[in-house]
Tab-separated table of C-alpha atoms in Angstrom:
chain	number	residue	atom	x	y	z
A	105	UNK	CA	0.000	0.000	0.000
A	106	UNK	CA	2.813	2.394	0.888
A	107	UNK	CA	4.445	1.762	-2.481
A	108	UNK	CA	1.201	2.525	-4.251
A	109	UNK	CA	0.803	5.806	-2.358
A	110	UNK	CA	4.420	6.755	-3.047
A	111	UNK	CA	4.113	5.902	-6.761
A	112	UNK	CA	0.885	7.864	-7.039
A	113	UNK	CA	2.454	10.929	-5.402
A	114	UNK	CA	5.439	10.760	-7.751
A	115	UNK	CA	3.176	10.566	-10.796
A	116	UNK	CA	1.089	13.466	-9.486
A	117	UNK	CA	4.195	15.580	-8.891
A	118	UNK	CA	5.487	14.826	-12.375
A	119	UNK	CA	2.201	15.984	-13.864
A	120	UNK	CA	2.242	19.312	-12.006
A	121	UNK	CA	3.485	22.210	-14.168
A	122	UNK	CA	6.788	23.689	-12.988
A	123	UNK	CA	6.712	27.311	-11.748
A	124	UNK	CA	7.153	29.773	-14.629
A	125	UNK	CA	7.203	33.488	-15.269
A	126	UNK	CA	5.054	35.091	-17.946
A	127	UNK	CA	5.887	38.666	-18.952
A	128	UNK	CA	3.675	40.231	-21.566
A	129	UNK	CA	3.412	43.820	-22.568
A	130	UNK	CA	3.303	46.629	-25.082
A	131	UNK	CA	5.902	49.236	-26.087
A	132	UNK	CA	3.927	52.007	-27.780
A	133	UNK	CA	5.551	53.616	-30.800
A	134	UNK	CA	8.020	50.826	-31.414
A	135	UNK	CA	8.562	47.931	-33.750
A	136	UNK	CA	11.618	45.728	-33.813
A	137	UNK	CA	13.688	43.563	-31.501
A	138	UNK	CA	12.787	43.411	-27.797
A	139	UNK	CA	15.072	41.722	-25.288
A	140	UNK	CA	14.854	40.524	-21.705
A	141	UNK	CA	18.383	40.627	-20.292
A	142	UNK	CA	20.006	40.100	-16.903
A	143	UNK	CA	23.519	41.023	-15.705
A	144	UNK	CA	26.134	38.565	-14.445
A	145	UNK	CA	28.654	39.329	-11.725
A	146	UNK	CA	31.311	39.202	-14.474
A	147	UNK	CA	29.802	42.328	-16.023
A	148	UNK	CA	28.402	40.473	-19.035
A	149	UNK	CA	24.702	40.056	-19.781
A	150	UNK	CA	22.556	36.970	-20.318
A	151	UNK	CA	19.588	37.092	-22.685
A	152	UNK	CA	16.511	35.493	-21.115
A	153	UNK	CA	14.158	36.440	-23.949
A	154	UNK	CA	14.362	37.714	-27.515
A	155	UNK	CA	11.367	38.591	-29.699
A	156	UNK	CA	10.852	40.461	-32.958
A	157	UNK	CA	7.712	42.565	-32.690
A	158	UNK	CA	5.826	44.302	-35.504
A	159	UNK	CA	3.686	46.411	-33.175
A	160	UNK	CA	5.568	46.628	-29.871
A	161	UNK	CA	3.801	43.711	-28.195
A	162	UNK	CA	5.928	41.037	-26.559
A	163	UNK	CA	5.711	37.877	-24.494
A	164	UNK	CA	8.521	36.316	-22.472
A	165	UNK	CA	8.105	32.970	-20.730
A	166	UNK	CA	10.512	30.889	-18.722
A	167	UNK	CA	11.509	29.725	-15.275
A	168	UNK	CA	13.982	31.001	-12.669
A	169	UNK	CA	15.323	29.132	-9.638
A	170	UNK	CA	15.526	32.364	-7.655
A	171	UNK	CA	14.519	36.007	-8.282
A	172	UNK	CA	16.580	37.780	-10.949
A	173	UNK	CA	17.179	41.471	-11.632
A	174	UNK	CA	16.578	42.035	-15.344
A	175	UNK	CA	15.764	44.704	-17.928
A	176	UNK	CA	13.409	44.854	-20.881
A	177	UNK	CA	15.363	46.547	-23.645
A	178	UNK	CA	14.446	47.980	-27.041
A	179	UNK	CA	17.834	48.129	-28.864
A	180	UNK	CA	18.881	51.461	-30.385
A	181	UNK	CA	16.529	53.328	-28.044
A	182	UNK	CA	16.908	54.621	-24.487
A	183	UNK	CA	14.219	52.261	-23.217
A	184	UNK	CA	15.368	50.045	-20.352
A	185	UNK	CA	12.579	48.827	-18.091
A	186	UNK	CA	13.956	47.339	-14.847
A	187	UNK	CA	12.057	44.275	-13.689
A	188	UNK	CA	12.524	41.762	-10.865
A	189	UNK	CA	11.796	38.414	-12.461
A	190	UNK	CA	10.129	35.793	-10.287
A	191	UNK	CA	7.970	32.866	-11.347
A	192	UNK	CA	4.836	34.940	-11.640
A	193	UNK	CA	2.755	36.879	-14.169
A	194	UNK	CA	3.673	40.422	-15.224
A	195	UNK	CA	1.997	43.079	-17.364
A	196	UNK	CA	4.309	45.776	-18.731
A	197	UNK	CA	3.507	49.009	-20.544
A	198	UNK	CA	6.076	51.426	-21.933
A	199	UNK	CA	6.465	53.914	-24.752
A	200	UNK	CA	9.373	55.222	-26.772
A	201	UNK	CA	8.531	58.951	-26.719
A	202	UNK	CA	8.811	58.980	-22.905
A	203	UNK	CA	10.883	56.037	-21.675
A	204	UNK	CA	10.484	57.071	-18.021
A	205	UNK	CA	6.725	56.408	-17.926
A	206	UNK	CA	6.804	52.615	-17.946
A	207	UNK	CA	4.447	50.663	-15.673
A	208	UNK	CA	4.646	47.101	-14.324
A	209	UNK	CA	1.616	45.354	-12.874
A	210	UNK	CA	1.598	41.992	-11.127
A	211	UNK	CA	4.815	40.142	-10.521
A	212	UNK	CA	6.062	38.489	-7.386
A	213	UNK	CA	6.682	39.844	-3.907
A	214	UNK	CA	9.864	41.709	-4.834
A	215	UNK	CA	8.341	43.436	-7.854
A	216	UNK	CA	5.349	44.511	-5.787
A	217	UNK	CA	7.703	45.996	-3.198
A	218	UNK	CA	9.531	47.849	-5.976
A	219	UNK	CA	6.212	49.066	-7.395
A	220	UNK	CA	5.317	50.641	-4.045
A	221	UNK	CA	8.526	52.676	-4.067
A	222	UNK	CA	8.006	53.672	-7.717
A	223	UNK	CA	4.498	54.845	-6.863
A	224	UNK	CA	5.966	57.255	-4.309
A	225	UNK	CA	8.618	58.331	-6.822
A	226	UNK	CA	5.981	59.157	-9.438
A	227	UNK	CA	3.862	61.033	-6.889
A	228	UNK	CA	6.788	63.301	-6.088
A	229	UNK	CA	7.552	63.701	-9.811
A	230	UNK	CA	3.977	64.870	-10.468
A	231	UNK	CA	4.254	67.349	-7.596
A	232	UNK	CA	7.559	68.640	-8.987
A	233	UNK	CA	6.133	69.087	-12.483
A	234	UNK	CA	3.078	70.879	-11.118
A	235	UNK	CA	5.223	73.136	-8.935
A	236	UNK	CA	7.555	73.960	-11.821
A	237	UNK	CA	4.676	74.958	-14.118
A	238	UNK	CA	2.992	77.044	-11.432
A	239	UNK	CA	6.124	78.981	-10.551
A	240	UNK	CA	7.072	79.489	-14.188
A	241	UNK	CA	3.682	81.184	-14.683
A	242	UNK	CA	4.377	83.462	-11.750
A	243	UNK	CA	8.040	84.286	-12.363
A	244	UNK	CA	8.484	83.710	-16.095
A	245	UNK	CA	12.143	84.228	-16.990
A	246	UNK	CA	12.975	86.145	-13.822
A	247	UNK	CA	16.434	85.025	-12.635
A	248	UNK	CA	15.684	85.056	-8.919
A	249	UNK	CA	12.397	83.301	-9.557
A	250	UNK	CA	14.277	80.515	-11.314
A	251	UNK	CA	16.622	80.232	-8.342
A	252	UNK	CA	13.635	79.863	-6.048
A	253	UNK	CA	12.121	77.168	-8.269
A	254	UNK	CA	15.444	75.333	-8.334
A	255	UNK	CA	15.637	75.431	-4.552
A	256	UNK	CA	12.109	74.075	-4.147
A	257	UNK	CA	12.705	71.297	-6.660
A	258	UNK	CA	15.918	70.408	-4.856
A	259	UNK	CA	13.943	69.995	-1.628
A	260	UNK	CA	11.556	67.656	-3.429
A	261	UNK	CA	14.536	65.599	-4.615
A	262	UNK	CA	15.798	65.447	-1.041
A	263	UNK	CA	12.388	64.276	0.069
A	264	UNK	CA	12.443	61.370	-2.391
A	265	UNK	CA	16.036	60.600	-1.436
A	266	UNK	CA	14.940	60.129	2.175
A	267	UNK	CA	12.062	57.871	1.091
A	268	UNK	CA	14.415	55.805	-1.056
A	269	UNK	CA	17.019	55.557	1.701
A	270	UNK	CA	14.422	54.280	4.163
A	271	UNK	CA	13.266	51.718	1.601
A	272	UNK	CA	16.803	50.434	1.027
A	273	UNK	CA	17.435	50.111	4.767
A	274	UNK	CA	14.210	48.136	5.213
A	275	UNK	CA	14.754	45.727	2.306
A	276	UNK	CA	17.855	43.628	2.840
A	277	UNK	CA	17.338	41.659	-0.358
A	278	UNK	CA	17.494	41.841	-4.153
A	279	UNK	CA	14.999	44.687	-4.427
A	280	UNK	CA	17.025	46.906	-2.060
A	281	UNK	CA	20.200	46.302	-4.040
A	282	UNK	CA	18.367	46.765	-7.368
A	283	UNK	CA	17.080	50.190	-6.319
A	284	UNK	CA	20.600	51.468	-5.618
A	285	UNK	CA	22.016	49.769	-8.728
A	286	UNK	CA	19.357	51.456	-10.869
A	287	UNK	CA	20.836	54.857	-10.013
A	288	UNK	CA	24.431	53.741	-9.633
A	289	UNK	CA	25.856	56.002	-12.339
A	290	UNK	CA	24.126	59.067	-10.890
A	291	UNK	CA	25.417	58.313	-7.396
A	292	UNK	CA	28.876	57.457	-8.696
A	293	UNK	CA	29.259	60.703	-10.646
A	294	UNK	CA	28.234	62.616	-7.533
A	295	UNK	CA	30.599	60.493	-5.405
A	296	UNK	CA	27.677	59.396	-3.265
A	297	UNK	CA	27.572	55.704	-4.183
A	298	UNK	CA	29.487	54.629	-1.083
A	299	UNK	CA	26.842	56.345	1.067
A	300	UNK	CA	23.978	54.459	-0.586
A	301	UNK	CA	25.881	51.194	-0.590
A	302	UNK	CA	26.414	51.570	3.156
A	303	UNK	CA	22.618	51.402	3.597
A	304	UNK	CA	22.499	47.889	2.129
A	305	UNK	CA	22.327	44.887	4.421
A	306	UNK	CA	24.551	41.834	4.058
A	307	UNK	CA	21.978	39.882	2.045
A	308	UNK	CA	21.537	42.728	-0.422
A	309	UNK	CA	25.306	43.054	-0.874
A	310	UNK	CA	25.547	39.373	-1.825
A	311	UNK	CA	23.098	39.718	-4.718
A	312	UNK	CA	24.274	40.257	-8.305
A	313	UNK	CA	23.627	44.050	-8.258
A	314	UNK	CA	25.298	44.268	-4.845
A	315	UNK	CA	28.392	42.468	-6.107
A	316	UNK	CA	28.441	44.546	-9.312
A	317	UNK	CA	28.507	47.778	-7.310
A	318	UNK	CA	31.306	46.761	-4.929
A	319	UNK	CA	34.287	47.559	-7.245
A	320	UNK	CA	32.842	51.023	-7.924
A	321	UNK	CA	32.324	51.612	-4.211
A	322	UNK	CA	35.932	50.592	-3.518
A	323	UNK	CA	37.211	52.893	-6.253
A	324	UNK	CA	35.079	55.793	-5.072
A	325	UNK	CA	36.272	55.337	-1.505
A	326	UNK	CA	39.798	56.157	-2.668
A	327	UNK	CA	38.804	59.478	-4.280
A	328	UNK	CA	36.660	61.045	-1.573
A	329	UNK	CA	37.733	63.091	1.423
A	330	UNK	CA	39.554	60.746	3.770
A	331	UNK	CA	40.694	58.416	0.995
A	332	UNK	CA	44.236	58.114	-0.325
A	333	UNK	CA	44.663	59.691	-3.746
A	334	UNK	CA	45.677	57.027	-6.307
A	335	UNK	CA	49.097	57.423	-7.879
A	336	UNK	CA	49.630	57.938	-11.591
A	337	UNK	CA	52.511	58.792	-13.872
A	338	UNK	CA	52.504	61.332	-16.706
A	339	UNK	CA	54.858	63.518	-18.705
A	340	UNK	CA	55.931	67.104	-18.034
A	341	UNK	CA	56.088	69.742	-20.801
A	342	UNK	CA	59.842	69.049	-20.936
A	343	UNK	CA	59.199	65.361	-21.640
A	344	UNK	CA	60.170	63.969	-18.235
A	345	UNK	CA	58.109	61.179	-16.669
A	346	UNK	CA	56.842	62.016	-13.190
A	347	UNK	CA	54.369	60.409	-10.780
A	348	UNK	CA	52.102	62.101	-8.259
A	349	UNK	CA	53.825	60.293	-5.381
A	350	UNK	CA	57.248	61.494	-6.594
A	351	UNK	CA	56.215	65.030	-5.655
A	352	UNK	CA	56.787	65.747	-1.969
A	353	UNK	CA	55.114	68.603	-0.097
A	354	UNK	CA	53.305	69.340	3.155
A	355	UNK	CA	50.163	70.110	1.149
A	356	UNK	CA	49.452	69.564	-2.550
A	357	UNK	CA	46.799	70.960	-4.835
A	358	UNK	CA	45.963	68.453	-7.555
A	359	UNK	CA	44.451	70.698	-10.199
A	360	UNK	CA	42.602	69.355	-13.273
A	361	UNK	CA	42.290	71.871	-16.106
A	362	UNK	CA	42.848	72.487	-19.853
A	363	UNK	CA	43.968	75.350	-22.052
A	364	UNK	CA	40.560	75.422	-23.814
A	365	UNK	CA	38.589	75.607	-20.547
A	366	UNK	CA	37.381	79.184	-19.947
A	367	UNK	CA	36.478	78.735	-16.259
A	368	UNK	CA	39.879	77.092	-15.691
A	369	UNK	CA	41.731	80.032	-17.185
A	370	UNK	CA	39.569	82.426	-15.152
A	371	UNK	CA	40.470	80.592	-11.929
A	372	UNK	CA	44.207	80.473	-12.699
A	373	UNK	CA	44.982	83.947	-11.280
A	374	UNK	CA	43.521	82.875	-7.919
A	375	UNK	CA	45.529	79.633	-7.931
A	376	UNK	CA	48.636	81.616	-8.866
A	377	UNK	CA	48.029	83.993	-5.949
A	378	UNK	CA	47.651	81.062	-3.522
A	379	UNK	CA	50.848	79.446	-4.771
A	380	UNK	CA	52.839	82.653	-4.449
A	381	UNK	CA	51.551	83.142	-0.894
A	382	UNK	CA	52.049	79.595	0.433
A	383	UNK	CA	54.757	77.867	-1.611
A	384	UNK	CA	57.486	78.695	0.910
A	385	UNK	CA	55.318	77.249	3.691
A	386	UNK	CA	55.190	73.843	1.994
A	387	UNK	CA	52.531	74.082	-0.726
A	388	UNK	CA	53.012	72.445	-4.123
A	389	UNK	CA	50.642	72.438	-7.077
A	390	UNK	CA	50.347	69.631	-9.615
A	391	UNK	CA	48.259	70.697	-12.603
A	392	UNK	CA	46.997	67.885	-14.836
A	393	UNK	CA	45.834	69.042	-18.252
A	394	UNK	CA	43.122	67.442	-20.364
A	395	UNK	CA	44.593	68.983	-23.485
A	396	UNK	CA	45.267	67.009	-26.658
A	397	UNK	CA	47.688	69.443	-28.291
A	398	UNK	CA	51.032	70.037	-26.620
A	399	UNK	CA	51.522	73.474	-28.177
A	400	UNK	CA	48.228	74.808	-26.771
A	401	UNK	CA	49.005	73.316	-23.345
A	402	UNK	CA	52.447	74.902	-23.106
A	403	UNK	CA	51.220	78.241	-24.474
A	404	UNK	CA	48.498	78.438	-21.802
A	405	UNK	CA	51.022	77.653	-19.045
A	406	UNK	CA	53.240	80.481	-20.263
A	407	UNK	CA	50.429	82.984	-20.839
A	408	UNK	CA	48.890	82.400	-17.398
A	409	UNK	CA	52.313	82.310	-15.671
A	410	UNK	CA	51.695	78.984	-13.967
A	411	UNK	CA	55.114	78.366	-12.465
A	412	UNK	CA	54.576	75.011	-10.826
A	413	UNK	CA	54.480	71.316	-11.807
A	414	UNK	CA	52.507	70.350	-14.921
A	415	UNK	CA	51.599	66.897	-16.196
A	416	UNK	CA	49.554	65.502	-19.072
A	417	UNK	CA	49.168	62.462	-21.299
A	418	UNK	CA	47.524	64.679	-23.972
A	419	UNK	CA	44.527	62.357	-24.267
A	420	UNK	CA	41.831	64.882	-23.376
A	421	UNK	CA	38.866	63.326	-21.572
A	422	UNK	CA	40.367	59.907	-22.266
A	423	UNK	CA	43.184	60.746	-19.875
A	424	UNK	CA	44.033	58.019	-17.385
A	425	UNK	CA	43.617	60.602	-14.626
A	426	UNK	CA	40.064	61.435	-15.701
A	427	UNK	CA	39.063	57.818	-15.221
A	428	UNK	CA	41.133	57.326	-12.087
A	429	UNK	CA	39.679	60.362	-10.307
A	430	UNK	CA	36.255	60.344	-12.000
A	431	UNK	CA	36.650	63.941	-13.124
A	432	UNK	CA	33.769	64.858	-15.440
A	433	UNK	CA	34.034	68.638	-15.303
A	434	UNK	CA	36.860	71.148	-14.968
A	435	UNK	CA	38.295	73.042	-13.225
A	436	UNK	CA	38.381	70.512	-10.412
A	437	UNK	CA	40.849	70.309	-7.546
A	438	UNK	CA	41.770	67.882	-4.791
A	439	UNK	CA	43.760	69.042	-1.783
A	440	UNK	CA	46.180	66.391	-0.474
A	441	UNK	CA	48.260	66.155	2.677
A	442	UNK	CA	51.878	64.989	2.779
A	443	UNK	CA	50.752	61.351	2.732
A	444	UNK	CA	48.542	61.932	-0.339
A	445	UNK	CA	45.383	61.650	1.727
A	446	UNK	CA	42.514	63.717	0.296
A	447	UNK	CA	41.521	66.445	2.727
A	448	UNK	CA	39.260	68.512	0.436
A	449	UNK	CA	37.946	68.658	-3.104
A	450	UNK	CA	36.013	70.836	-5.554
A	451	UNK	CA	37.085	74.160	-4.013
A	452	UNK	CA	37.698	77.505	-5.698
A	453	UNK	CA	38.441	81.113	-4.797
A	454	UNK	CA	38.529	82.061	-1.131
A	455	UNK	CA	37.354	78.591	-0.043
A	456	UNK	CA	40.449	77.036	-1.621
A	457	UNK	CA	42.795	79.534	0.022
A	458	UNK	CA	41.171	79.062	3.434
A	459	UNK	CA	41.570	75.299	3.100
A	460	UNK	CA	45.266	75.599	2.180
A	461	UNK	CA	45.951	77.999	5.059
A	462	UNK	CA	44.250	75.676	7.564
A	463	UNK	CA	45.987	72.577	6.194
A	464	UNK	CA	49.434	74.161	6.373
A	465	UNK	CA	48.758	75.479	9.863
A	466	UNK	CA	47.954	71.933	10.919
A	467	UNK	CA	51.450	70.808	9.845
A	468	UNK	CA	53.238	73.294	12.098
């Protein structure tokens, strides 16, 4: 009898359909290839689904052993719909004219959690848009009115940031990591990724998005205040090879600039004044140029009377230093102590001089 019961249960189990996900949807204003892709910890992507659509409709079916962070992608467009794939049913709507207005209904527990956060995000976005339109009617092109609008919108962004931070703290899982990963580039450019990553719990950090973010967090941690500035080697105008660590000083200004950069050239007189005032006290300046033409670089040094150390690899924005220090706009400075520890960054004018004075005083 026991064998009969066991055999019957095995047959019944074999006849039960295995758990599957079903993702169907519509991308308005699009025809062509639609992909469902997921990242690997190696940085490559796996394709979970691939359809050719004549009217933007699509259907992806399959099975996952555990929840997966994925994206629905329309190649050659900016559309990337983030989705947390679980063995469940999803309905997706998106459109090419406005790729930010996608909507996902259904899904598993993680997707529903993500949908709740997105609902709050969209509520704040609607409030921002309404506020912007209202104030533009009142102030028009008035400069101070625009400043007021910008300040109010910034407060709305801060409000969402707090909501998002609370969400990440409360969700020590794939969805928490996916939320931070979705804005990784924005955080990284602002050098705020390490702050968001610190909100993740141990489980979230072990997920694929958590592991993908870790190298960027480690790199960022070296180029923020308190980190040790990474070394690099470049060539002087005279053709000599010199590294940042070769240059010894009590305090160093690491100055990123270029001959073609108007704001850089405008700031040079202030930097020159600071150097003249503090060089005998132990200040050194290392200017790294994002020029591509040696003649223009040298001419600017001479014209602006920049009598300190200059380095460049003449690769413009492809410079090794641009990537190493994540410099996306110039002028940009880092202030380093004698051990190449970063003590300040992104300073100009009086703020830069005050920082140098205080740093040198601390070495006395």
